XYZ file of C-alpha atoms in Angstrom:
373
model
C -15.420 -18.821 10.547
C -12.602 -20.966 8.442
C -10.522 -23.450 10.586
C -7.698 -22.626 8.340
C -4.181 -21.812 10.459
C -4.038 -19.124 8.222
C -6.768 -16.314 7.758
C -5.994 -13.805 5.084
C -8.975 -10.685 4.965
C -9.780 -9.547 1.200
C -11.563 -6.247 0.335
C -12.272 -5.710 -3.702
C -13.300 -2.533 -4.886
C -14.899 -2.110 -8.304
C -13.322 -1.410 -11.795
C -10.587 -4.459 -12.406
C -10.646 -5.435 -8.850
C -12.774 -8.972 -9.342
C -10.071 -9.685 -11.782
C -7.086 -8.655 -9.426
C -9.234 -10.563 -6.301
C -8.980 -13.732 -8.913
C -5.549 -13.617 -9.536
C -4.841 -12.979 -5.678
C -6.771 -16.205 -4.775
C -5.290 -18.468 -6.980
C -1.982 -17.359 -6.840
C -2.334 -17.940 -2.881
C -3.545 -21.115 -3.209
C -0.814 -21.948 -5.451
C 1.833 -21.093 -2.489
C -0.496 -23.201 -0.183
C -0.119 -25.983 -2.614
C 3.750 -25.526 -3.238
C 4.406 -25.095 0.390
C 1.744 -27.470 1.785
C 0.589 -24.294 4.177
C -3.909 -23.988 4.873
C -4.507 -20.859 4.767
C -8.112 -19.286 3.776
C -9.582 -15.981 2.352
C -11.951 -14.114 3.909
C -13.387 -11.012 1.724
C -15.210 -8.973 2.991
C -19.071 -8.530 1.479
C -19.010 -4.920 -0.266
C -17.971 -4.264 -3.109
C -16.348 -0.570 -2.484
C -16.143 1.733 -4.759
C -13.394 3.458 -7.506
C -13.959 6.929 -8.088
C -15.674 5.990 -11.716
C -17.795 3.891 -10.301
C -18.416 6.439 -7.473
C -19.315 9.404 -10.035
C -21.393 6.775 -12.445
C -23.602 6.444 -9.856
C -23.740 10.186 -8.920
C -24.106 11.520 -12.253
C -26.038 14.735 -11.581
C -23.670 17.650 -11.588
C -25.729 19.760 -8.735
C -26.232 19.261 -5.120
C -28.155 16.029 -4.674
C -25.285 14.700 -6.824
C -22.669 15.836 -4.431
C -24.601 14.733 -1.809
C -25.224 11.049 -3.195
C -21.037 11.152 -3.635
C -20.531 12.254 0.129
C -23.367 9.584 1.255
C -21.807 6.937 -0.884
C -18.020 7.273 0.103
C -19.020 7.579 3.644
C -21.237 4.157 3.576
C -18.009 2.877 2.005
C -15.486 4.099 4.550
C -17.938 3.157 7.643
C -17.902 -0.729 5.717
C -14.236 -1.199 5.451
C -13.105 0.351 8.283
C -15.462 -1.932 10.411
C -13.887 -4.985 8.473
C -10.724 -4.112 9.224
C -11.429 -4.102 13.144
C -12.977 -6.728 12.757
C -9.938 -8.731 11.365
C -7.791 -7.677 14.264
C -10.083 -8.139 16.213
C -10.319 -12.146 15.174
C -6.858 -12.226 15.428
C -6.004 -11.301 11.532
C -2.785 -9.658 10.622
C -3.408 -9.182 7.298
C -5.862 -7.971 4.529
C -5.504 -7.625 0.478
C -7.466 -4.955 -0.613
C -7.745 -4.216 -4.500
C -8.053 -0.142 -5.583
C -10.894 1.498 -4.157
C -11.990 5.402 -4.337
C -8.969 7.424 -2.558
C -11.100 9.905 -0.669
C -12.890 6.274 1.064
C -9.412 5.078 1.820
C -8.171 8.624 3.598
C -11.283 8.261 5.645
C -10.589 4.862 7.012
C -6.278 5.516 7.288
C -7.639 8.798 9.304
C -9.453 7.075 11.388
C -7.069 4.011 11.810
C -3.916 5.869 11.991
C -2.456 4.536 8.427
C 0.875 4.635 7.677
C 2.035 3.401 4.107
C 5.865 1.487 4.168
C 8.232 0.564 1.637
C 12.219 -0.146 1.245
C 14.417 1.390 -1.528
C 17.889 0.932 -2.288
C 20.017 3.778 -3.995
C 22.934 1.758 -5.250
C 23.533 0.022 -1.947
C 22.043 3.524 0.224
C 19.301 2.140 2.069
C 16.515 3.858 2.726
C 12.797 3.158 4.135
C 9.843 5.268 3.885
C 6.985 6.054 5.858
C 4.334 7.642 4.667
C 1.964 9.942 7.174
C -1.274 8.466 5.898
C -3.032 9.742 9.310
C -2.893 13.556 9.013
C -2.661 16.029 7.206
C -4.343 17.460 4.003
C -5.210 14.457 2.675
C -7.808 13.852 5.935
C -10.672 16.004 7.472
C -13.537 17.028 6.295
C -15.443 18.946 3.252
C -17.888 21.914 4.100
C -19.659 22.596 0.634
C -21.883 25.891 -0.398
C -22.182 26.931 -3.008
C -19.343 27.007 -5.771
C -17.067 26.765 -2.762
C -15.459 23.523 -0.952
C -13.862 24.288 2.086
C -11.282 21.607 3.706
C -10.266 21.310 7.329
C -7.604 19.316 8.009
C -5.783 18.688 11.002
C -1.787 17.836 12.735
C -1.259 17.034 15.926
C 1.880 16.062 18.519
C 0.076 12.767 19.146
C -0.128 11.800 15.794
C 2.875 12.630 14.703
C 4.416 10.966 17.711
C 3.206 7.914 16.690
C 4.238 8.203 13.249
C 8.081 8.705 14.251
C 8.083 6.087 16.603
C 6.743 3.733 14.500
C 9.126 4.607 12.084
C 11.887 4.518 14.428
C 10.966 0.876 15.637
C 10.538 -0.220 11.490
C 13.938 1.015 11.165
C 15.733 -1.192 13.909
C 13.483 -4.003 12.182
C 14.975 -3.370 9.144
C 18.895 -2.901 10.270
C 18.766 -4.793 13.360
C 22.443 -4.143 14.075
C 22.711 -0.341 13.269
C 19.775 0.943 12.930
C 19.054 4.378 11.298
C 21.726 7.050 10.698
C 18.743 9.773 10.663
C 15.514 10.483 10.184
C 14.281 13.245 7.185
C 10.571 14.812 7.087
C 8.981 15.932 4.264
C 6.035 17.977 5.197
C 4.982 21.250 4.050
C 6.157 23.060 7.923
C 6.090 26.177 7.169
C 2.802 26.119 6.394
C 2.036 25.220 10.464
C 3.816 27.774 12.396
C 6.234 26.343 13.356
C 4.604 23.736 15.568
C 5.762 20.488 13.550
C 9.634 21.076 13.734
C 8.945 21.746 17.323
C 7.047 18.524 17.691
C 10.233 16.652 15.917
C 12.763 18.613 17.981
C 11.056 16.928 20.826
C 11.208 13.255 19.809
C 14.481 13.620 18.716
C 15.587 14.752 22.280
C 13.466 11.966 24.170
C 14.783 9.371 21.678
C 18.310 10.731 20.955
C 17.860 10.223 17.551
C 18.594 12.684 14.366
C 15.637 13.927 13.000
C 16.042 16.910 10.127
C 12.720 18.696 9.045
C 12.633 20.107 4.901
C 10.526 21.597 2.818
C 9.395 18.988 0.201
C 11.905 21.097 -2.484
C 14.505 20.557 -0.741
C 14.446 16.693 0.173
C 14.212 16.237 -3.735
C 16.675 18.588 -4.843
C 19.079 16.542 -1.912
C 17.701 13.297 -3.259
C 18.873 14.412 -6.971
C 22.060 16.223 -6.104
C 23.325 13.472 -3.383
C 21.389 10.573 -3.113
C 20.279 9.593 0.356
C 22.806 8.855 2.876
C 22.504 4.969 3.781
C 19.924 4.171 6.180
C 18.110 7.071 6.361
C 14.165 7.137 7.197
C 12.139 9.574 4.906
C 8.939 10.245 6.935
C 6.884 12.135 4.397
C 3.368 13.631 4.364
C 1.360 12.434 2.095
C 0.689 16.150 0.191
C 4.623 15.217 -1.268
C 4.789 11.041 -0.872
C 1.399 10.429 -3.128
C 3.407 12.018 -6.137
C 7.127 11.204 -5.296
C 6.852 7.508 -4.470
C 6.335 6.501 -8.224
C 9.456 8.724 -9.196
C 11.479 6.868 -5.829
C 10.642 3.471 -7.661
C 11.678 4.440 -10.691
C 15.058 6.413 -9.717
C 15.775 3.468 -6.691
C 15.533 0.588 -8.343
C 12.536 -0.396 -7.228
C 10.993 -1.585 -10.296
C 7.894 0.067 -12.440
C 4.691 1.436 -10.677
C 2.276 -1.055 -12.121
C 4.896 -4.616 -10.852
C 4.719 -3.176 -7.396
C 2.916 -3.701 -3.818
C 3.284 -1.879 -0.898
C 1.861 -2.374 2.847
C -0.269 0.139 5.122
C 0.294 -0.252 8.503
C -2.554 0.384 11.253
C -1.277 2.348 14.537
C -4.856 2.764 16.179
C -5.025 0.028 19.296
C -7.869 -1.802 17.754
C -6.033 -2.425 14.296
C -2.352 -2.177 15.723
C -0.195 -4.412 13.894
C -2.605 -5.390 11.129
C -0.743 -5.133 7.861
C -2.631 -4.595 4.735
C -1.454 -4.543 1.097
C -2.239 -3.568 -1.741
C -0.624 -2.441 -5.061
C 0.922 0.516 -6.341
C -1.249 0.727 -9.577
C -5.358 1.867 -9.395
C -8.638 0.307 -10.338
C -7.823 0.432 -14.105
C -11.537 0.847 -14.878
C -10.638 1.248 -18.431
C -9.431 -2.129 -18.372
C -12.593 -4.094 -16.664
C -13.651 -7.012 -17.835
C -10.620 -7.274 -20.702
C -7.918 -9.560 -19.563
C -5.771 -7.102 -19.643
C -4.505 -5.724 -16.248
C -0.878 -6.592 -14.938
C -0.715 -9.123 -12.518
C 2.631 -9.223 -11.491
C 1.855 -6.683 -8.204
C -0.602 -8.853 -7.159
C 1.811 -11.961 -7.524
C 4.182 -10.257 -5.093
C 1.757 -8.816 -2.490
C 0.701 -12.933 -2.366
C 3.833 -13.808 -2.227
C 4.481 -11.771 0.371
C 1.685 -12.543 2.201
C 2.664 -16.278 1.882
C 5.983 -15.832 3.126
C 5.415 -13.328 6.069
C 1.922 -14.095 7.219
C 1.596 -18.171 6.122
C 4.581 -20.021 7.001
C 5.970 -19.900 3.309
C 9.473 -19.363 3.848
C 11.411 -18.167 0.410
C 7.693 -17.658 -1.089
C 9.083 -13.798 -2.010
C 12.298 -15.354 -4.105
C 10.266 -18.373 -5.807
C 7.914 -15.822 -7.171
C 10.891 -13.841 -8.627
C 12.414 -16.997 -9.907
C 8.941 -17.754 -11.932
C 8.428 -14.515 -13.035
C 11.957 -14.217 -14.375
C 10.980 -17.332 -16.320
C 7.731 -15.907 -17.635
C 9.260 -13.060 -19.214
C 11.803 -15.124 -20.598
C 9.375 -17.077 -22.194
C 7.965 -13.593 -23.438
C 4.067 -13.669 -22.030
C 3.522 -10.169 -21.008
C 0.721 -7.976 -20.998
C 0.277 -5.451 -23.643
C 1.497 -2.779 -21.171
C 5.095 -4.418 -20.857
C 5.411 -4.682 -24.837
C 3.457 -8.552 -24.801
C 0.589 -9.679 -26.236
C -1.177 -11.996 -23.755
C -3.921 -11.646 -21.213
C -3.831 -11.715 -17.500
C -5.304 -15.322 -17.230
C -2.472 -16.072 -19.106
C 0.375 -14.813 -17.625
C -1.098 -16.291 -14.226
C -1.198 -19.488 -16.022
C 2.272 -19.263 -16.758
C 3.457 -17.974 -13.461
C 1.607 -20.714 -11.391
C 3.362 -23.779 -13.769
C 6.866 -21.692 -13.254
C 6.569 -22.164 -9.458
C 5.073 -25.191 -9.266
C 7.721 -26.462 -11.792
C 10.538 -24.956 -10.047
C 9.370 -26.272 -6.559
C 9.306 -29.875 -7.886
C 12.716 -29.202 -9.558
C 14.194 -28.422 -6.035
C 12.324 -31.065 -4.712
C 14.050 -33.865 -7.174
C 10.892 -34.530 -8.183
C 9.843 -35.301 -12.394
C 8.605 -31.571 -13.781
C 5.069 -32.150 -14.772
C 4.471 -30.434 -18.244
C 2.689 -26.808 -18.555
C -0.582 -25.874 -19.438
C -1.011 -23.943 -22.538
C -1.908 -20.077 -22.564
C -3.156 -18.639 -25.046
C -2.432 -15.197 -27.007
């Protein structure tokens, strides 16, 4: 085990995530530099995999090749959900974990009690949302026969108890001298008999807080029409978040899909409080082995990491500071218009913050290294 004061877990999952894992690494050892913090990477010795990788290897299209696909995402799930215990159980608070298949990850945030959280702003409305990542019909389990799948998923009072407190705690976190005007849910409820409004009806009485229940329609067409109100809570399932987050970026100013992290959340006692991030975009098989993926999400997931989890106070705004400069300097990735590779933009994004920290420092600016096109 590392005698680093910091301990940051790792899990890579195939397509461009040995790429991603690279960029991670050496952008967090450029904060540890900057800030003069020790902090060590500890990754985790699978290799899990994307759902192309997944199929590749279960290329028959008959039983034994739904079988191999069931074997192989369970193996997976069992291997990172006992890495993540182990972190918190070693005292880690936080793991980086690259793409891997979805159905692998819904195992393990099952199992774990997963919640996924992020903060929006709608033109000064704040707003924080919680995504159920523990229930729901994005869990259970698949019965096969033939030409027929059948899911069973599952809600339950506990569960959802846990969610909305956690969310309710986040919230005072967040706006430490107000804290939320209400809480909205976005889960399918009719579908459940009316047992889930009953369940929030409940906390909101024992907590004496506003909780409002809507059909998924219905939170968008208030989202379009109105806006949210300012620090409100949107607790979603994940049947409506998996598809509206990306639009909630995009219409709240959080930035585009492929610059942006998020952060999952354990609520099981034997992972509680273990953050783990990871970005927005997917494995990108397509992209493997190219120099071509976007780094900038994983820039600000280590940023983050450096500031909130390894003493790197301000890590989060000298990041923005040296991106801003890269993209004034115009070395983007093909997908934001540029013509450079990803070794190259991290290049440029590592001699922006080392540069500006030995501006603010008083100290001469050493010159760049060159990046290519």
């Amino acid at each position: 085990m590392s005698s680093a004061e910091h301990i940051v877990g790792l899990a890579v999952g195939r397509g461009t995530g040995a790429e991603i894992a690279a960029v991670f690494e050496r952008v967090l050892d450029g904060f540890a530099r900057v800030y003069g913090s020790d902090i060590a990477v500890v990754r985790s010795p699978r290799t899990y995999h994307s759902y192309l990788s997944l199929r590749a290897q279960s290329a028959a299209r008959d039983a034994d090749g739904i079988e191999k696909t069931r074997r192989l995402t369970q193996e997976d799930a069992d291997h990172y959900e006992q890495f993540v215990r182990a972190r918190a159980a070693a005292g880690n608070r936080v793991i980086f974990r690259t793409a891997i298949n979805a159905q692998t990850l819904y195992l393990v945030r099952q199992r774990l009690r997963a919640v996924k959280v992020d903060t929006l702003d709608a033109g000064g409305a704040r707003m924080l949302l919680v995504r159920d990542q523990a229930q729901g019909f994005y869990t259970g389990d698949n019965e096969h026969r033939p030409g027929h799948i059948r899911r069973v998923t599952e809600f339950s009072r506990e569960i959802t108890g846990k969610v909305l407190e956690y969310a309710l705690r986040r919230a005072w976190r967040e706006w430490p001298h107000e804290g939320p005007d209400r809480i909205v849910m976005a889960y399918k409820f009719h579908l459940l008999d009316g047992a889930l409004d009953d369940w929030a009806a409940e906390f909101a009485d024992r907590h004496g807080v506003d909780v409002r229940v809507f059909q998924p329609d219905t939170v968008n067409r208030n989202l379009i029409a109105h806006g949210p109100a300012d620090r409100t809570v949107l607790v979603a399932g994940n049947e409506w978040a998996d598809i509206m987050h990306v639009v909630l970026l995009d219409r709240f100013g959080a930035g585009r899909q492929e610059d942006h992290c998020t952060r999952n959340v354990h609520l099981h006692p034997d992972a509680h409080g273990l953050v783990e991030y990871q970005t927005v975009h997917g494995s990108a098989d397509d992209l493997e082995g190219r120099d071509l993926v976007n780094p900038v999400a994983t820039v600000r997931a280590a940023a983050a990491i450096a500031e909130r989890h390894a003493h790197c106070p301000g890590a989060g705004a000298a990041a923005e500071r040296a991106l801003a400069r890269v993209r004034r300097d115009g070395i983007l990735t093909p997908d934001l218009g540029g013509h450079h590779g990803t070794t190259d933009v991290v290049n440029a994004f590592l001699d922006a913050l080392e540069s500006g920290a030995q501006a603010r420092a008083g100290q001469p600016v050493t010159a760049s290294r060159p990046t290519g096109s």
